[in-house]
Amino acid sequence: MQPRHVPLILSSMAALLFWSALIIIGELRPEYSQMTKAVSELGVLGAPYALAFNVLGFLLPGALLAVCGAKLSLSINPEKSSLWWLLTIYGVSYASTAIPAEMVDGSFDMDSVLTQAHLVMVVISGIVWIAAIFMIQAPIAAHHEWRQFKNATRTLSLMCFMLVLANP
């Protein structure tokens, strides 16, 4: 396996884990609706299958994405650049969203330290992800092996950014 294929494999594994956990555990919870509930509600403290979702939906995919981001960045630029840090921090902060939030009467308990920690990790992961998707554009366009992915990367980055903005 070539080193540049490692990020593709790791990111694919992360996506497969997350989506499988979301669909399967979401289906195991009849009161959960993909259309009206936050993904985080699958992992709230005391919810059925919360530990499974937090591990399979947040912790493991985040760890895989941290390694993926580090390897992707190093394959573009062999030095630990700010892109390396952003992609690695994104994965670690995403993995940290496995901290279970707490709910009271169907709403997130904003006074709970666990809920606050969960939400801080959600915000950090979102901010560094947005910075990284813009920062990765120039190195990909300049790198001889990655240049062929320039247009796909720009399109996917724009789509991801628009989805972040559209998320209520």
Coordinates of C-alpha atoms in Angstrom, one line a residue, residues 38 40 93 96-97 99-102 108-126:
A38 CA -29.4 16.1 16.9
S40 CA -25.4 14.0 19.8
S93 CA -11.7 17.3 18.9
S96 CA -13.7 14.2 22.1
T97 CA -17.3 14.8 21.2
I99 CA -18.0 13.1 25.9
P100 CA -21.6 12.4 26.6
A101 CA -23.9 15.4 26.9
E102 CA -26.7 15.4 29.5
F108 CA -29.7 19.5 26.5
D109 CA -28.7 20.4 30.1
M110 CA -26.6 23.5 29.5
D111 CA -25.6 23.7 33.2
S112 CA -23.9 20.3 32.9
V113 CA -20.2 20.3 32.7
L114 CA -20.4 17.2 30.4
T115 CA -22.8 19.0 28.0
Q116 CA -20.6 22.1 28.0
A117 CA -17.5 19.9 27.3
H118 CA -19.3 18.1 24.5
L119 CA -20.4 21.4 22.9
V120 CA -17.0 23.0 23.2
M121 CA -15.5 20.0 21.3
V122 CA -18.3 20.3 18.6
V123 CA -17.4 24.0 18.2
I124 CA -13.6 23.5 18.1
S125 CA -13.9 20.6 15.6
G126 CA -16.1 22.8 13.4

